Amino acid sequence: MTDETLALQLVALKSLLSEVEQRLGRAPIAPTGLEDLKSSVDTLRISIWAIMSAGKGARSGSLVERFRVHRAVEMLEGIRADMISGRMPLIRPEFDRLGEVIEGLRQELRRLMP
């Protein structure tokens, strides 16, 4: 398999997963097989991290860190969108902790990136 073929497969997989996510958002109940899909996606994510971590050269570490930050941003954007839309109930203890973590991160960013 060439790098170009792999790149095309990755684009197709991302598109397919986005489509599944949109359809799941419109589904009245969780369909059969959703737990298996979640497990497979988690396994794939862990495998990707392992592959990136085992990469060669100084660049591999920075790729993993960029991936982690990118993923964190996506998750926080998703949480924010769900809160604004009312799809996510405001669960007090968890959101209190999330706010603390975000504020701590904000302070560290200010300290490290003047």
mmCIF file of C-alpha atoms in Angstrom:
data_model
loop_
_atom_site.group_PDB
_atom_site.id
_atom_site.type_symbol
_atom_site.label_atom_id
_atom_site.label_comp_id
_atom_site.label_asym_id
_atom_site.label_seq_id
_atom_site.Cartn_x
_atom_site.Cartn_y
_atom_site.Cartn_z
ATOM 1 C CA MET A 1 0.000 0.000 0.000
ATOM 2 C CA THR A 2 1.401 3.383 -0.932
ATOM 3 C CA ASP A 3 1.364 6.440 1.306
ATOM 4 C CA GLU A 4 -1.063 8.023 -1.152
ATOM 5 C CA THR A 5 -3.478 5.100 -0.874
ATOM 6 C CA LEU A 6 -3.252 5.222 2.913
ATOM 7 C CA ALA A 7 -3.906 8.969 2.878
ATOM 8 C CA LEU A 8 -7.007 8.432 0.730
ATOM 9 C CA GLN A 9 -8.235 5.719 3.082
ATOM 10 C CA LEU A 10 -7.752 8.003 6.069
ATOM 11 C CA VAL A 11 -9.766 10.767 4.387
ATOM 12 C CA ALA A 12 -12.515 8.270 3.530
ATOM 13 C CA LEU A 13 -12.543 6.902 7.100
ATOM 14 C CA LYS A 14 -12.784 10.396 8.592
ATOM 15 C CA SER A 15 -15.673 11.206 6.255
ATOM 16 C CA LEU A 16 -17.469 7.968 7.101
ATOM 17 C CA LEU A 17 -17.050 8.495 10.845
ATOM 18 C CA SER A 18 -18.361 12.071 10.519
ATOM 19 C CA GLU A 19 -21.403 10.793 8.654
ATOM 20 C CA VAL A 20 -22.021 8.115 11.312
ATOM 21 C CA GLU A 21 -21.686 10.749 14.039
ATOM 22 C CA GLN A 22 -24.264 12.984 12.337
ATOM 23 C CA ARG A 23 -26.689 10.113 11.882
ATOM 24 C CA LEU A 24 -26.251 9.039 15.494
ATOM 25 C CA GLY A 25 -27.058 12.599 16.546
ATOM 26 C CA ARG A 26 -30.407 12.312 14.784
ATOM 27 C CA ALA A 27 -31.206 8.784 16.003
ATOM 28 C CA PRO A 28 -33.944 8.593 18.658
ATOM 29 C CA ILE A 29 -32.152 5.744 20.471
ATOM 30 C CA ALA A 30 -28.684 4.221 20.353
ATOM 31 C CA PRO A 31 -28.656 1.619 17.578
ATOM 32 C CA THR A 32 -27.491 -1.956 17.989
ATOM 33 C CA GLY A 33 -23.742 -2.214 17.570
ATOM 34 C CA LEU A 34 -22.930 1.261 18.875
ATOM 35 C CA GLU A 35 -20.964 -0.091 21.835
ATOM 36 C CA ASP A 36 -18.898 -2.273 19.481
ATOM 37 C CA LEU A 37 -18.208 0.740 17.254
ATOM 38 C CA LYS A 38 -17.154 2.849 20.239
ATOM 39 C CA SER A 39 -14.803 0.110 21.352
ATOM 40 C CA SER A 40 -13.318 -0.228 17.859
ATOM 41 C CA VAL A 41 -12.795 3.518 17.531
ATOM 42 C CA ASP A 42 -11.117 3.632 20.956
ATOM 43 C CA THR A 43 -8.838 0.747 19.968
ATOM 44 C CA LEU A 44 -7.971 2.493 16.702
ATOM 45 C CA ARG A 45 -7.206 5.727 18.548
ATOM 46 C CA ILE A 46 -4.886 3.938 20.969
ATOM 47 C CA SER A 47 -3.173 2.176 18.068
ATOM 48 C CA ILE A 48 -2.641 5.468 16.261
ATOM 49 C CA TRP A 49 -1.089 6.972 19.397
ATOM 50 C CA ALA A 50 1.223 3.972 19.711
ATOM 51 C CA ILE A 51 2.273 4.216 16.068
ATOM 52 C CA MET A 52 2.903 7.941 16.377
ATOM 53 C CA SER A 53 4.819 7.482 19.635
ATOM 54 C CA ALA A 54 7.018 4.794 18.096
ATOM 55 C CA GLY A 55 7.771 6.965 15.075
ATOM 56 C CA LYS A 56 11.284 7.780 14.084
ATOM 57 C CA GLY A 57 13.098 11.012 14.684
ATOM 58 C CA ALA A 58 12.568 14.031 16.869
ATOM 59 C CA ARG A 59 9.378 14.952 15.016
ATOM 60 C CA SER A 60 7.399 11.927 16.248
ATOM 61 C CA GLY A 61 7.106 13.227 19.821
ATOM 62 C CA SER A 62 5.810 16.580 18.655
ATOM 63 C CA LEU A 63 3.258 14.841 16.408
ATOM 64 C CA VAL A 64 1.843 12.969 19.381
ATOM 65 C CA GLU A 65 1.670 16.161 21.442
ATOM 66 C CA ARG A 66 -0.032 18.047 18.614
ATOM 67 C CA PHE A 67 -2.488 15.153 18.221
ATOM 68 C CA ARG A 68 -3.282 15.257 21.938
ATOM 69 C CA VAL A 69 -3.859 19.023 21.932
ATOM 70 C CA HIS A 70 -5.948 18.815 18.753
ATOM 71 C CA ARG A 71 -8.093 16.075 20.286
ATOM 72 C CA ALA A 72 -8.527 18.038 23.531
ATOM 73 C CA VAL A 73 -9.646 21.122 21.592
ATOM 74 C CA GLU A 74 -12.143 19.041 19.598
ATOM 75 C CA MET A 75 -13.562 17.518 22.766
ATOM 76 C CA LEU A 76 -13.902 20.890 24.509
ATOM 77 C CA GLU A 77 -15.534 22.429 21.433
ATOM 78 C CA GLY A 78 -17.993 19.523 21.374
ATOM 79 C CA ILE A 79 -18.807 19.932 25.064
ATOM 80 C CA ARG A 80 -19.320 23.668 24.597
ATOM 81 C CA ALA A 81 -21.611 23.156 21.599
ATOM 82 C CA ASP A 82 -23.644 20.538 23.499
ATOM 83 C CA MET A 83 -23.971 22.861 26.501
ATOM 84 C CA ILE A 84 -25.110 25.778 24.334
ATOM 85 C CA SER A 85 -27.648 23.631 22.493
ATOM 86 C CA GLY A 86 -28.971 22.104 25.707
ATOM 87 C CA ARG A 87 -28.026 18.558 24.631
ATOM 88 C CA MET A 88 -25.724 18.185 27.638
ATOM 89 C CA PRO A 89 -27.124 18.609 31.113
ATOM 90 C CA LEU A 90 -24.985 20.654 33.480
ATOM 91 C CA ILE A 91 -23.748 17.995 35.886
ATOM 92 C CA ARG A 92 -22.402 20.079 38.739
ATOM 93 C CA PRO A 93 -19.413 18.148 40.157
ATOM 94 C CA GLU A 94 -18.001 17.263 36.747
ATOM 95 C CA PHE A 95 -18.372 20.775 35.348
ATOM 96 C CA ASP A 96 -16.889 22.317 38.491
ATOM 97 C CA ARG A 97 -13.822 20.115 37.997
ATOM 98 C CA LEU A 98 -13.720 20.842 34.261
ATOM 99 C CA GLY A 99 -13.740 24.572 35.004
ATOM 100 C CA GLU A 100 -10.872 24.144 37.478
ATOM 101 C CA VAL A 101 -8.807 22.209 34.949
ATOM 102 C CA ILE A 102 -9.499 24.741 32.184
ATOM 103 C CA GLU A 103 -8.562 27.646 34.468
ATOM 104 C CA GLY A 104 -5.346 25.884 35.517
ATOM 105 C CA LEU A 105 -4.488 25.262 31.875
ATOM 106 C CA ARG A 106 -5.215 28.903 31.040
ATOM 107 C CA GLN A 107 -2.862 30.052 33.815
ATOM 108 C CA GLU A 108 -0.103 27.698 32.611
ATOM 109 C CA LEU A 109 -0.496 28.914 29.043
ATOM 110 C CA ARG A 110 -0.180 32.532 30.200
ATOM 111 C CA ARG A 111 2.930 31.651 32.206
ATOM 112 C CA LEU A 112 4.598 29.650 29.441
ATOM 113 C CA MET A 113 3.522 31.731 26.440
ATOM 114 C CA PRO A 114 3.985 35.393 27.364
#
